[in-house]
Every structure is written in structure tokens, then in C-alpha cells.
Amino acid sequence: MDAPHAAVDETFRAEIRAWLARGLTGEFAPLIGAGGPGREHELIDLRAAWERTLGAAGWIGIGWPVAAGGRGASLAQQVIFHEEYARAGAPGRLGHMGEQLLGPTLLAFGTAEQQKRFLPGILSGTELWCQGYSEPGAGSDLAGVRTRAERSGDGYVLNGQKVWTSLAHVADWCFVLARTDPGAERHHGLSYLLVPMRQTGVQVRPIVQITGTSEFNEVFFDDARTGSENLVGGEGAGWRVAMGTLGFERGVSTLGQQIGFERELNTVIDTARANGSLQDPDIHSRIVQAWIGLKVMRYTAVRTLASSADGVPGLEASISKLQWANWHRDLGELAIDVAGPEGLVAVGGAYELSDAQTLFLFSRSDTIYGGSNEVQRNIIAERLLGLPR
Amino acid sequence: MDAPHAAVDETFRAEIRAWLARGLTGEFAPLIGAGGPGREHELIDLRAAWERTLGAAGWIGIGWPVAAGGRGASLAQQVIFHEEYARAGAPGRLGHMGEQLLGPTLLAFGTAEQQKRFLPGILSGTELWCQGYSEPGAGSDLAGVRTRAERSGDGYVLNGQKVWTSLAHVADWCFVLARTDPGAERHHGLSYLLVPMRQTGVQVRPIVQITGTSEFNEVFFDDARTGSENLVGGEGAGWRVAMGTLGFERGVSTLGQQIGFERELNTVIDTARANGSLQDPDIHSRIVQAWIGLKVMRYTAVRTLASSADGVPGLEASISKLQWANWHRDLGELAIDVAGPEGLVAVGGAYELSDAQTLFLFSRSDTIYGGSNEVQRNIIAERLLGLPR
Amino acid sequence: MSSLDEQREMRRTVAEFLDRQADPARLRTLPPPADGFDGELWRRAVVELGVGALVVPESAGGLGLTFADGALVLTEFSRRLVPGPLLDTMVATAFLSQVDTPSGAALLRRTALEGLSFAIATEEVAGAVGTGRVTETGAWQLSGRKRSVVHGAEVDVLLVTARVDGVPAVFAVDGAAPGVSRIPRAGLDHTRRYAEVVLDGAPADLVDGPGPGRLLDLMWVALAVDSVAAARQCLEQTVAYLKVRQQFGRPIGSFQAIKHRCADMAVTLAGAEATAQYAVQAAQGGGEELSVVAPLAKSVCADAFMVVAAEAVQLHGGIGFTFEHEAHLYLKHAKANQQLHGSGAQLRREVGRLAGI
Amino acid sequence: MSSLDEQREMRRTVAEFLDRQADPARLRTLPPPADGFDGELWRRAVVELGVGALVVPESAGGLGLTFADGALVLTEFSRRLVPGPLLDTMVATAFLSQVDTPSGAALLRRTALEGLSFAIATEEVAGAVGTGRVTETGAWQLSGRKRSVVHGAEVDVLLVTARVDGVPAVFAVDGAAPGVSRIPRAGLDHTRRYAEVVLDGAPADLVDGPGPGRLLDLMWVALAVDSVAAARQCLEQTVAYLKVRQQFGRPIGSFQAIKHRCADMAVTLAGAEATAQYAVQAAQGGGEELSVVAPLAKSVCADAFMVVAAEAVQLHGGIGFTFEHEAHLYLKHAKANQQLHGSGAQLRREVGRLAGI
């Protein structure tokens, strides 16, 4: 009744599990539980080293074709990788933007030269990427992008501002949606450009968030430059390329994500048991509901994976996003309610927060970033149900 | 901590209480608990006689000016009347459309002749009214009215259809919103006409509703006629007149309505205690929530009454409508859940329903008729909060 | 009969049959007492399609479908709210297929041959009422009372949970046997009839095997399937209505508040459908996991159905409140699905208990 | 000081003072440790407006406002999330005004004269922790531990609930007395500081009268007032933002789904405001009804505030998630209001008990 796994998959599972158990020792031991949503500020240098170690061992891009440097791993094996990665408490990935978003985009829309230039850096964990989509004043409305990219000699000059850019301060490159045709509106006249981050025309400013820590950034392009060889999919094709990315993930990391959720829920249950709030019928009922909700997400992910051949990945992604964002936000509120009056007090002096407090606060971003609940509902209503605009 | 009542008001309370206690005996004894939402089909003839008895005793239009035939009763006394009426279990009023809606409309917009012609019939309980606003294809969108009224000789000829017309089958007259200027759109070109129901051009067809009973009707105007003296507020002023009616009630009947709600809730609690479901923490919690919700509605009504001088009655009515409609719908679901598997079975052979079943089903109309939840939310968002259209 | 092609073929055959025979308009105009139980349609479906014996093993003369394939057929009935004993009959025969008593085998053979129909009488979440005792001849007799038994007066055989020395067990009781009184009662739900069943020393066969717990598990899974099938139809019908129905000069479905509510329904239903599908696989697999998944699936799916059906009434506006329109049929069926064989709150507590919370 | 004109005048004076002194931008930029407790502002408000003695009787040198008029002043502080001890001080002095012990009267006089500030330390819903005992000299000493005491390290006097021979009672403890340890702790909520208070034979005055139940009732009503005042400000600010902020080429506030959510917030808040107002009247009246109305009001109003504050973060989108924007201050304050002095679920059960359900 698990995700369908053959015997060969179990061998694969044993391999990654053993590798992670060995790998997360010694210098990398502090990485267990580090990074990830709400903790992206943690142990950056060590996590960068970890990326290179992962890459050297061939654990990046395992689902990519062998010809592109991947292992051509099956969907089931990709799921297993994510499950085991989560189970081991391995750290939040600094390289996931490159591996999950840019790599597949280049495989689908990039030229042979672009693939040759950029895929090895992703696979080896030596070049890190960030995503330049959202802008102030546009929010979840990607078609409202105003960052301009103008032709200049053999390249482009970019001016504008991006926001909610995770890991911009550690990234070497950014894939940017910019307007190359200033006369065009909405999703016309956009282009998908790869822009080096380490140049004077690019400034990164961290955004201090509700938790008091920083994980998202503002990125300012002020006459930033990139070569014309870094245009993906042709000028004006930016919307098509960016939208194409949405369907790539196919939910392979979802079950892994849920293992992290389960760990968080178990912590909440343990706290409730320890402080007696589990005896409160209201808390008890909410905990059972959360447990059931996690199962429902699991069944949904299993079904999506089993049917991904004929499913519509973009729409399944919207359903999954709403499901987990709401579930996780509710878990955050449950965690702080279980903590009770004690949860009102910071752990340390300068706004050092407990896990429950961080969960409560950071999960508020889940329903906003990566396509807000409102945008996901629009997509489902219009594209899945076919309701008129 | 009750609604503010002076000593003189308590005398008034004693008077109406005593009168009702005497009145609801003998031939009128069967009326206790009859009529009202979900029960409008009950004991029509007896309730018509009751209206005349109420009228003869001067209990109709008590809040109207003395000059117009009322008692000029204060807001507090009107509240008391409704409270005592509800407490006594007196029957659902057949005359409330005339008393609560048409009467005040004529007092505000009617000519002296119209007042002289129609107010006495309302006050004596001898002429009953129904409301001709909603239409098929327009629903809660009053500005979408298509019923036409054309000038013809010294009057108007009406053609069109109304729906959700309570008590149309017993009413003598209908106040109708009709389009007198076929070229005008939306809320322009509408007129407010008083139309006699007892004519060949008017057909009433009961709508069988979710409960299997009928309380609402369709009304068909097929060359129905009325005199030009029955036009209220002038041709084309229909929207203004109809909207003006919205603010008339000022919530005086709200506290009385809540006494009925309290009775329903107490029945649910009694059932839950009797069948043991009160021990179920989920049911217990929902019952306490319902009890609290009723108190919140009570406090809201008390506040509205106390501040009605400077409040905006139409908006308070929208808030109150959403509050009680949702509360009552939830109570309906609570009632059927408390009843448990036994509640799945009809009381009698031919779809004879228990109180809990009727409450569950009929309360589904609360969020639809009289301005659906959706329309009320539009009103609050745009008129109270000032959000843009 | 488990390849994808065969599944699709069976499902299509059933759908075509129902499109011909069980047009919703026909079902809504059935006069009492035919409303709530369409005996004629059931007879035809048994004769023409063999639906009474969907999951009866081929060795006993049945179609030998897996539980999952049977659930696909049930889905076609459920989304049309066909009033009849398919759900209980499928649950009963799936249960009996796991029993290895002679009486169980005999019932299965008769089901394949004669088209027996069944009702499951449990009343309590995971318990049993009534008592069984062995007579001097060694035969079982049951005494007790079951309320709200779906189609209890119409079906041929009742599967009854009862206690023997305090231990719950499952018995088969012939509905026409002496000592069995079946008092028919109209349902709130027009797509089901109910009966109060009074057993007074009624002769009974012990058909235990996996036990009453498993019988309830199968019932819960079947109700989950029924719920999501009907909810899907209800949502699709509502969305179709919202696309054409105009208000304020635009299709209602173009109003964003309405769209977002539909999207929320779609998300809720997608989760419930995945849950029902997973539960069906668990029921077929028969592993330990079923005891958690079954009550979980029933509560999740029935609640999702209720949400969709209630929103359907609201979003249809006035017309959804009429007897003529079918929206109320879904609302009433959904409420019954929530109540039958244990409420959502009861089942969630059961899930919590099994999960060690 | 109870006519409508005087009320309005007082409220306007306070509003103007706060507009000058407690500009939200200033409050957000207070460096630690001034965040969470603006002592300077409090001192000025005491000196210039006498806010420490709002409800202290005129006979004791206070302003002699009714509880309802005091609540209007509190509203002005609350909607600006002014970080300071007004709420607890008002509750404490209202409570002490109902006590007729010499020590109570002395505290009231000192509050009017010296501007004493208070914190209420209860921790449990309707109970008390710690123990009191009488020393050989006839004086009271308290020992025990209170957690999450709001501004517990900053205020002058602690009103502490404690048990004497198992019976709960209220004591006043000088924060600077020997035997009192106050361990300051930063709050999740930036508009409050907290302390763990450890009493080890601390000298205390018994200030009982109406008892700890009444003290909690007053605290609950004050938290209800604080909640609706802050929620109203939060909703208004959000609506203002939605009117100007554009997305997809239109103001966000013109999207119907957003409008309907705002309308639902407005309805929820309207009910909560009426409830808080009713509770204030009940607190002033001092009748029996208060014991039900107070916990009811606290749970209803804190929950309404949380709904509004959470929606405000969501509807502001990304900016609402930043530290710079004030939306998170409301969210954290709302969560604290839900938790302090009893959770919503606990208070609702208390209401149910009192209502005989």
C-alpha cells in the first residue's frame, strides 16, 4: 500500500540510505535538521560543501537522462531519494533551484551550448541558482513583471527589482523573467534570461521576515549585464519557458516533504502529551484532524504519482499546494496552541524562537509564496473547472 | 443588562403578555407554534382569523404614528412586543409583509389617498400582502427585474413572473417592482405598484421545496391590471422606494426572532441530553458554540437598537442577516447530527418530517432568500467597507 | 477481469445501461413507494449485468471482480444516486467471500444464481446489538432490534452484527424468516428506504470469519466510494450550472468569490477521491492498514460530500432549494452518508485511538 | 465624568496624545529592550493624562471614570498596540476599587499619587497557584511560581492569585520586595514583555473581596476590549491597503473573493464588538451575568481578532510577512490574547458549564 516500489527500488533505497547515514557524520553532522523553509539562514557554508559532496557522489539530478549527466532514475526512485533524504534529516538543499527548476528548463528549452555550460555546475553542486520571478507591485501576478532587459551590444542590460528571492545571497546565477519588449503587455514580450549574480549591477538585500530571521531577499538590477548566449527559448518566449517549468516537478519531492511534516506533527503530539493539553478535547480533535489531513495528502501524492502519465501536472501542483499550505498553516497554529502560555515567551533573549513558534510564524508564508492561495484558486477554477474569467 | 427598558415599558410588557395568554386559548390554542419559516403552510384560515383578532385589539402597527392609526410605540416597546409574541409561541404572522414592509413604505412614500385606502386594512388584519420582488433569472439581483408594467387607460397592465413569493396564495394584494420603461436598464425605469391578487390575470403556483412542503410561490402576471392610483412614489421611482424599505425594520423583531432560535436550540440540547450525544465532545463543543453564537447575536441586536439613531440600518441589516442565516443553518446541521441515525428516518409515511429534519432542511433557505449571503457580502464590502466595485 | 481494458469495458457497459435505465429524471419522478428503492431497475441490473454478484468469486458463479473493480461499478451507480441495494450487497458479498463456512458459500452461490440482495445492520460504530444464542438443536437464534437499516424491508438477506457471550459476531438472517419483523420507514434521504428490524428468536447463520470489524471496514470503504462518486457528479453539475446561469449580467461562475469556493471544493474532493481510492486498494489488499484507513476514508469522504452538496444547494440559489431540482437529493444523501454506520466525530476518534493519539 | 460629552472629550485627548507620542512607526523602531514596554510613554501618559488612575475613585485621588469610560481610553491604546501596563493596571485598580481592605485603599491612593503600575499573575483559567501562609507576626507570605506574567518584571505591583488552605485568594506583592525574583523574558508578541515570577516567602497583602473569579472576569473583559480595538484597526488598515494596492491591473480590493472575505471579517468583528461592549456594561454593573459574559467575551473577541489578524497577513501578501510591516504585530498580539488567562476552548467549556450544558 506504499508508493509502488519494485525490488530494484529497494536496493536503490538501501544505497541512498547507507550513503546518507555515512555522509551525515563528522564535519557534516551539524547539518541534520538544518536549512529548509524557515531555516534557510542556517549553516550556509557547510551546506554549500554538502552540495558539492552530494554532487560528487552523483546524487544531484538523478532523474535527469543519463546523456545529460543524470542517472535516469525512475519516478519511484526519485520519490525514494526524497523520502530517504527527509527521513535522514539531511539539510535543506541550497541547490534545489538549479536541480528542480533551471536544469529541467534547460533540458526542455535550452540550446546544446547552454546545457553544456550550465548543467555540469548544477550536477556537481558547484554553481548555485536563485529564481528571479516575483516583483514588488506584482506579487503573485507574474505577467505584471516590470524588470526591463535591453539589448546592448552582444548582450542585455537589466534594470528592475525582484523580491522573495530565496538564497539570492548565496547564488552564483539567477534565472530572471524580464521584459524585453517594453511595448508589449502582460505575458507578451517577456524573456527568460540567465544572469550572473556576482557583478556590481546586482545588489541583494535580505528581507527581515515575521520570524526576525531572513530567508528571502530583494534583488536589485541596476545596469546588470548578461550575454545574449544566456537567453533561453528566444526573445519574447519567457512566459512559455517560465510556465513550462511549473509542471516539471511532478510531485516527486512531495512524499519527502510529508516526512518532514510528519516529524513536525509528531513533535506537536509529544508536546501535547507532555504538557497535558492532549487531554483537552479541542486539542485532541485538532491533532487527530491534522493526522488525518497528513494521510489525505499522502494518498493524494501517491495517486498523483501513479497517474502522472495522464494527469495535468500544473493543476495537480495547484491542488497539492493549497492542500499542504493550508495544512501546514493549521499545524503551525496547532503547535502554538499546544504550547499554551509557555509558547508566548521567546526561548532566548533576542527573539530566539522555539520550534513551535517558528512553525506558527513561518507557516504563514506557505499560503503566500510560490503562488498564493488566491492565485492557486484562480488556476483551479479557470483551468481545471473551466469557469469563465 | 437587558435591552434598556423603563418601568412604563414593563407595564406594556405585562399588557401584551396577558393579552396573548388569554388570546391563545380556545379556538386559537392550536396556533401555538404554528406558522413561521418552514411552516407557512400551516393552519392558514385560523391564522387569518388571528390576524383580525390582533388588529381589532390594536396590536398591529404599534410602532406607527398615532395619526396613522398606530400606537406610536417606542422602539423598546416594539422590541417587547416581538419578544412576548415569540415567548408565547404565538403563530407566524400572515400580515407581516403589510405591517413591516408595505405600511412603512406607504407612510414614507405613499400619497394621503394611498395611506387612507390601504393602512386600515393592514391595521385591522383584514387585507393581507405579499412581496413581488424576486424573479426567475434574477434571483437576488433586484435590478434585473423584467416584469413589465405598461400604461393602459387609467392604469397599468402587468406581464411577467415573480418567484419566492411567500404567502402569495393567501394575499389580497402584492407590492410589485416592475419595469415601466422598457428602454431603461438595471435600477432605472422601475416602478413600485400595488396589484390586487384576486383577478384572472394573476396566477399563483406553489413551489414544492426541499422539505416537501410549500411556502414560497411563483406568481404569474398575464395581463394583470392595477389602477394608476396604485403607483407609489411616481413612475420610475421603484428602485428608490424598494430600497427605502430595507431600512424600515430597524431590528425591532430581531430579539423576538432570537427567542424562537433559543427555543430551537433548547430542543436540540434536550435531545442531545436524552440520547446521550451531549457526551460526545464534538457535539458538546458545537452546542456550546451555538449557545455562544446566539448570545453574540443578542448582544449585536441590543447594540443596534441602542445606536439605531446614528447607525446605518441597511448595513446593520446585512450584518444581522449574515449572522443569523449562518447561525441558523449551522443549528440545522447540529440538530440533525444530534438526532443521529434516527434522524435519517421520516416521522411518518409520506415524508412527514421531525422538527430536527425540518430545521436542517429549511434552514438551507436562510442563506438564500431575502438577499443571499453572497449579496449581503457584496453590500457589506462595498457600502460598509468601501471596497471598489 | 482486472486488466485496465476490462475494467474500462465493464464500467462503460454499466454506464450505458444506467444512462438508458436510470435517467435521473425518471428516478426523481418515481411515485412512492417506488422512490427510495427502484426494484425494477435492480432486477434488470442483476439479470443483464450481474451486478448482484460483482465481487462473488467465479468459483461460486459470480463475476469475480476485485473489490477495486467492483468499486468502479458502484461509482457509476452512486454518481447517479441509483436507489437500490448495490452498496450493501457488494459489501456483504465481499465479506462473505472472506468467510469459509458452508453457509457463507451457499449464500454466495445463491447470490450468483438467484440475485440475492443484502442489507447490513450494525447501528453502532464498532459494536453490535442484539444477542445470539444456540438453540437445543444447535442452530442460532437472534433477538434484538436494529434501527435505520438501509433497504432493510426490501432485501432478501440481512447481515446482522450481534453479541454472543459479549463477543460481537456476524450473522446472516433470511428477511422472510419467522421471528423477523421489518417495519419500513421513509427516509429523509429519497434515495434510500429504511427499516426498523425486530428480531425475536429469528433463525440465523453464523458467518463469522474476519468478524464484524472487517464488515464495518468494508462498509466504510464502500460509503467512501459512494460519497466521492456522488460528490463528483454534484460538483460537475454545479459547475455546469454556474457557467450558464447569468446574474448581474454575467455568468455566476465568473464571480471570483464563487470561483474560489468551487476551487476549494475541488481541492477537498481531490483529497477525498485519492483517499477513497487508497482505501479501496487497502480493502482489496486486506492488510492491517485497512482498520485505520477505512474509518478515516469514510469520515473524510462523507464530510467532503456534505461540503460539496451543501455548497451546491447554496450556489444554485433558489432553484437548489426546490423539490424539483436534484440538488436536495445530494444534500440528503450526503447527510445520510455522514450518519450511517458511525458519525465523522466517532470515526475520527476511532482513527485517533488506532493511531495511538 | 460619565456624560457622553465628557467621554468623547477624554477619548479625544487620549487619541491626540497617542497620535503625538505613540506613532506606530516610533513603536516599531524602539530598540530592544524598549520594545515590548515603552516606559517613557507610560510615564508621560500617567503624568499628563493620569491613565494609571482612570478607574481609581475620585475619593482616592483618581479620575473616577466608570469601567466603561476606562474601556474607551483603553481602546485608544489598544488599537495602536501601545506596549505598556495600562490593561493590567486598569483591571487591577477596578478590582481594588471593589475591595474594602486598608491595603487595597492604600494601593489605590498610591496609584493616583505615584502612578503605580500593575501586572496580574494568574496562569490558570479559574484557579490559582502558589501558596500563602501567615507568619508569626500575622503578615502574609507567598511562595510559588508564575509564568508568562505580562510586564511582570517592569511593573510596581503584582496582583497574584494564590491558595490559602486550598481556597484561592488575591494578594498584592510589591515587585521590589525581598523574596520576589522576576526573570524577564522576551515575548513572541513584540508589544508585550513577559516575566517568570518566583516568590519565595515574599511579603504580601491579602486584597480579597470579590475574589479571584472577579479578578479574572475583569481581565477577560479587558482582553476582549483590547482584542476588538486592535482588530478594528487591523481591519481598517487592511481595507485601506486593498483599496490602493494593484494586482492584475486592478485594486486587489475589487476582487470579489477578497471582498467577501473582508465582509466576513466585518461581520465577525461586529459581533465581537457588540459582545465586548455588552461585557463592559456587565463588568460595570457587577451583576451575576458577568461570570458568563466575561469568559464568553474573551473567547469570542480574541478569536475574532485572530481571524482578522491572520487574514490581514494573508491579504497583504508578501509584505505582510515582513518584519517591517505592522501586520505581524497584530498577528502575534492576537495569538497572545487567545492564550493569556485561558484558551478559547477552556473558556468555552467554562461558559458551557455555567450555562448548564
PDB file of C-alpha atoms in Angstrom, chain C residues 189-330:
ATOM      1  CA  ASP C 189     -32.916  10.702   2.000  1.00  0.00           C
ATOM      2  CA  HIS C 190     -35.121   9.971  -1.035  1.00  0.00           C
ATOM      3  CA  THR C 191     -32.541   7.647  -2.494  1.00  0.00           C
ATOM      4  CA  ARG C 192     -32.774   5.162   0.332  1.00  0.00           C
ATOM      5  CA  ARG C 193     -35.524   3.440   2.278  1.00  0.00           C
ATOM      6  CA  TYR C 194     -35.047   2.370   5.829  1.00  0.00           C
ATOM      7  CA  ALA C 195     -36.448  -0.263   8.113  1.00  0.00           C
ATOM      8  CA  GLU C 196     -36.575  -0.976  11.749  1.00  0.00           C
ATOM      9  CA  VAL C 197     -35.757  -4.656  12.044  1.00  0.00           C
ATOM     10  CA  VAL C 198     -37.020  -6.541  15.051  1.00  0.00           C
ATOM     11  CA  LEU C 199     -35.609  -9.996  15.622  1.00  0.00           C
ATOM     12  CA  ASP C 200     -37.411 -12.240  18.045  1.00  0.00           C
ATOM     13  CA  GLY C 201     -35.712 -15.610  18.109  1.00  0.00           C
ATOM     14  CA  ALA C 202     -35.056 -15.334  14.369  1.00  0.00           C
ATOM     15  CA  PRO C 203     -33.118 -18.237  12.864  1.00  0.00           C
ATOM     16  CA  ALA C 204     -29.634 -17.133  11.846  1.00  0.00           C
ATOM     17  CA  ASP C 205     -26.411 -18.458  10.326  1.00  0.00           C
ATOM     18  CA  LEU C 206     -23.118 -17.536  11.910  1.00  0.00           C
ATOM     19  CA  VAL C 207     -20.992 -16.286   9.016  1.00  0.00           C
ATOM     20  CA  ASP C 208     -18.101 -15.081  11.004  1.00  0.00           C
ATOM     21  CA  GLY C 209     -14.587 -15.154   9.729  1.00  0.00           C
ATOM     22  CA  PRO C 210     -12.820 -11.845   9.655  1.00  0.00           C
ATOM     23  CA  GLY C 211     -15.506 -10.610  12.079  1.00  0.00           C
ATOM     24  CA  PRO C 212     -17.755  -7.568  12.441  1.00  0.00           C
ATOM     25  CA  GLY C 213     -14.798  -5.213  12.432  1.00  0.00           C
ATOM     26  CA  ARG C 214     -13.966  -6.214   8.884  1.00  0.00           C
ATOM     27  CA  LEU C 215     -17.602  -5.990   7.823  1.00  0.00           C
ATOM     28  CA  LEU C 216     -17.706  -2.407   9.077  1.00  0.00           C
ATOM     29  CA  ASP C 217     -14.394  -1.633   7.400  1.00  0.00           C
ATOM     30  CA  LEU C 218     -15.780  -2.759   4.050  1.00  0.00           C
ATOM     31  CA  MET C 219     -18.974  -0.786   4.640  1.00  0.00           C
ATOM     32  CA  TRP C 220     -16.970   2.335   5.472  1.00  0.00           C
ATOM     33  CA  VAL C 221     -14.875   1.963   2.330  1.00  0.00           C
ATOM     34  CA  ALA C 222     -17.983   1.472   0.198  1.00  0.00           C
ATOM     35  CA  LEU C 223     -19.592   4.569   1.725  1.00  0.00           C
ATOM     36  CA  ALA C 224     -16.400   6.473   0.956  1.00  0.00           C
ATOM     37  CA  VAL C 225     -16.616   5.387  -2.683  1.00  0.00           C
ATOM     38  CA  ASP C 226     -20.319   6.242  -2.833  1.00  0.00           C
ATOM     39  CA  SER C 227     -19.613   9.654  -1.317  1.00  0.00           C
ATOM     40  CA  VAL C 228     -16.901  10.772  -3.694  1.00  0.00           C
ATOM     41  CA  ALA C 229     -18.745   9.448  -6.734  1.00  0.00           C
ATOM     42  CA  ALA C 230     -21.889  11.393  -5.860  1.00  0.00           C
ATOM     43  CA  ALA C 231     -19.883  14.440  -4.817  1.00  0.00           C
ATOM     44  CA  ARG C 232     -18.017  14.492  -8.130  1.00  0.00           C
ATOM     45  CA  GLN C 233     -21.290  14.414 -10.045  1.00  0.00           C
ATOM     46  CA  CYS C 234     -22.746  17.105  -7.796  1.00  0.00           C
ATOM     47  CA  LEU C 235     -19.728  19.362  -8.284  1.00  0.00           C
ATOM     48  CA  GLU C 236     -19.706  18.883 -12.044  1.00  0.00           C
ATOM     49  CA  GLN C 237     -23.394  19.615 -12.291  1.00  0.00           C
ATOM     50  CA  THR C 238     -22.968  22.734 -10.162  1.00  0.00           C
ATOM     51  CA  VAL C 239     -20.032  23.997 -12.203  1.00  0.00           C
ATOM     52  CA  ALA C 240     -22.006  23.422 -15.407  1.00  0.00           C
ATOM     53  CA  TYR C 241     -24.886  25.440 -13.958  1.00  0.00           C
ATOM     54  CA  LEU C 242     -22.599  28.260 -12.873  1.00  0.00           C
ATOM     55  CA  LYS C 243     -21.226  28.539 -16.384  1.00  0.00           C
ATOM     56  CA  VAL C 244     -24.589  29.217 -17.975  1.00  0.00           C
ATOM     57  CA  ARG C 245     -26.655  30.868 -15.271  1.00  0.00           C
ATOM     58  CA  GLN C 246     -26.477  34.670 -15.502  1.00  0.00           C
ATOM     59  CA  GLN C 247     -26.823  37.199 -12.727  1.00  0.00           C
ATOM     60  CA  PHE C 248     -25.932  40.862 -12.681  1.00  0.00           C
ATOM     61  CA  GLY C 249     -25.394  40.443 -16.415  1.00  0.00           C
ATOM     62  CA  ARG C 250     -22.617  37.830 -16.164  1.00  0.00           C
ATOM     63  CA  PRO C 251     -22.394  34.070 -15.659  1.00  0.00           C
ATOM     64  CA  ILE C 252     -22.430  33.440 -11.914  1.00  0.00           C
ATOM     65  CA  GLY C 253     -19.375  31.275 -12.378  1.00  0.00           C
ATOM     66  CA  SER C 254     -17.338  34.293 -13.442  1.00  0.00           C
ATOM     67  CA  PHE C 255     -17.648  35.882  -9.991  1.00  0.00           C
ATOM     68  CA  GLN C 256     -14.386  35.339  -8.185  1.00  0.00           C
ATOM     69  CA  ALA C 257     -15.903  34.571  -4.796  1.00  0.00           C
ATOM     70  CA  ILE C 258     -17.891  31.758  -6.410  1.00  0.00           C
ATOM     71  CA  LYS C 259     -14.845  30.538  -8.316  1.00  0.00           C
ATOM     72  CA  HIS C 260     -12.748  30.342  -5.196  1.00  0.00           C
ATOM     73  CA  ARG C 261     -15.398  28.361  -3.385  1.00  0.00           C
ATOM     74  CA  CYS C 262     -15.573  25.950  -6.295  1.00  0.00           C
ATOM     75  CA  ALA C 263     -11.784  25.654  -6.223  1.00  0.00           C
ATOM     76  CA  ASP C 264     -11.877  24.842  -2.523  1.00  0.00           C
ATOM     77  CA  MET C 265     -14.474  22.178  -3.214  1.00  0.00           C
ATOM     78  CA  ALA C 266     -12.308  20.741  -5.971  1.00  0.00           C
ATOM     79  CA  VAL C 267      -9.319  20.544  -3.639  1.00  0.00           C
ATOM     80  CA  THR C 268     -11.356  18.933  -0.869  1.00  0.00           C
ATOM     81  CA  LEU C 269     -12.838  16.452  -3.293  1.00  0.00           C
ATOM     82  CA  ALA C 270      -9.490  15.611  -4.901  1.00  0.00           C
ATOM     83  CA  GLY C 271      -8.135  14.651  -1.493  1.00  0.00           C
ATOM     84  CA  ALA C 272     -11.242  12.624  -0.716  1.00  0.00           C
ATOM     85  CA  GLU C 273     -11.095  10.805  -4.036  1.00  0.00           C
ATOM     86  CA  ALA C 274      -7.483   9.863  -3.503  1.00  0.00           C
ATOM     87  CA  THR C 275      -8.409   8.682  -0.014  1.00  0.00           C
ATOM     88  CA  ALA C 276     -11.293   6.559  -1.278  1.00  0.00           C
ATOM     89  CA  GLN C 277      -9.064   5.038  -3.945  1.00  0.00           C
ATOM     90  CA  TYR C 278      -6.381   4.240  -1.395  1.00  0.00           C
ATOM     91  CA  ALA C 279      -8.996   2.726   0.917  1.00  0.00           C
ATOM     92  CA  VAL C 280     -10.322   0.543  -1.892  1.00  0.00           C
ATOM     93  CA  GLN C 281      -6.808  -0.771  -2.504  1.00  0.00           C
ATOM     94  CA  ALA C 282      -6.421  -1.383   1.222  1.00  0.00           C
ATOM     95  CA  ALA C 283      -9.741  -3.240   1.333  1.00  0.00           C
ATOM     96  CA  GLN C 284      -8.622  -5.374  -1.562  1.00  0.00           C
ATOM     97  CA  GLY C 285      -5.234  -5.994  -0.038  1.00  0.00           C
ATOM     98  CA  GLY C 286      -6.827  -6.910   3.245  1.00  0.00           C
ATOM     99  CA  GLY C 287      -3.795  -5.911   5.311  1.00  0.00           C
ATOM    100  CA  GLU C 288      -3.714  -4.414   8.762  1.00  0.00           C
ATOM    101  CA  GLU C 289      -3.727  -0.875   7.403  1.00  0.00           C
ATOM    102  CA  LEU C 290      -7.409  -1.214   6.476  1.00  0.00           C
ATOM    103  CA  SER C 291      -8.574  -0.865  10.058  1.00  0.00           C
ATOM    104  CA  VAL C 292      -7.257   2.731  10.143  1.00  0.00           C
ATOM    105  CA  VAL C 293      -7.833   3.640   6.520  1.00  0.00           C
ATOM    106  CA  ALA C 294     -11.474   2.542   6.412  1.00  0.00           C
ATOM    107  CA  PRO C 295     -12.900   4.796   9.156  1.00  0.00           C
ATOM    108  CA  LEU C 296     -10.582   7.581   8.031  1.00  0.00           C
ATOM    109  CA  ALA C 297     -11.829   7.303   4.448  1.00  0.00           C
ATOM    110  CA  LYS C 298     -15.487   7.164   5.435  1.00  0.00           C
ATOM    111  CA  SER C 299     -15.279  10.291   7.573  1.00  0.00           C
ATOM    112  CA  VAL C 300     -13.144  12.247   5.092  1.00  0.00           C
ATOM    113  CA  CYS C 301     -15.229  11.319   2.056  1.00  0.00           C
ATOM    114  CA  ALA C 302     -18.655  11.734   3.628  1.00  0.00           C
ATOM    115  CA  ASP C 303     -17.616  15.114   5.016  1.00  0.00           C
ATOM    116  CA  ALA C 304     -16.265  16.182   1.616  1.00  0.00           C
ATOM    117  CA  PHE C 305     -19.530  15.102   0.016  1.00  0.00           C
ATOM    118  CA  MET C 306     -21.528  17.090   2.552  1.00  0.00           C
ATOM    119  CA  VAL C 307     -19.432  20.186   1.886  1.00  0.00           C
ATOM    120  CA  VAL C 308     -19.942  19.864  -1.857  1.00  0.00           C
ATOM    121  CA  ALA C 309     -23.654  19.076  -1.616  1.00  0.00           C
ATOM    122  CA  ALA C 310     -24.328  21.960   0.765  1.00  0.00           C
ATOM    123  CA  GLU C 311     -22.432  24.380  -1.438  1.00  0.00           C
ATOM    124  CA  ALA C 312     -24.334  23.051  -4.448  1.00  0.00           C
ATOM    125  CA  VAL C 313     -27.668  23.966  -2.842  1.00  0.00           C
ATOM    126  CA  GLN C 314     -26.347  27.414  -1.937  1.00  0.00           C
ATOM    127  CA  LEU C 315     -24.754  28.126  -5.307  1.00  0.00           C
ATOM    128  CA  HIS C 316     -27.877  27.107  -7.181  1.00  0.00           C
ATOM    129  CA  GLY C 317     -29.732  29.772  -5.235  1.00  0.00           C
ATOM    130  CA  GLY C 318     -33.487  29.461  -5.001  1.00  0.00           C
ATOM    131  CA  ILE C 319     -33.766  26.652  -7.525  1.00  0.00           C
ATOM    132  CA  GLY C 320     -31.479  24.486  -5.418  1.00  0.00           C
ATOM    133  CA  PHE C 321     -34.000  24.744  -2.622  1.00  0.00           C
ATOM    134  CA  THR C 322     -36.842  23.238  -4.648  1.00  0.00           C
ATOM    135  CA  PHE C 323     -38.011  19.659  -4.662  1.00  0.00           C
ATOM    136  CA  GLU C 324     -37.858  19.525  -8.452  1.00  0.00           C
ATOM    137  CA  HIS C 325     -34.175  20.239  -8.716  1.00  0.00           C
ATOM    138  CA  GLU C 326     -31.855  17.394  -7.854  1.00  0.00           C
ATOM    139  CA  ALA C 327     -29.539  19.387  -5.564  1.00  0.00           C
ATOM    140  CA  HIS C 328     -31.522  18.413  -2.462  1.00  0.00           C
ATOM    141  CA  LEU C 329     -31.186  14.704  -3.303  1.00  0.00           C
ATOM    142  CA  TYR C 330     -27.428  15.026  -2.991  1.00  0.00           C
TER     143      TYR C 330
END
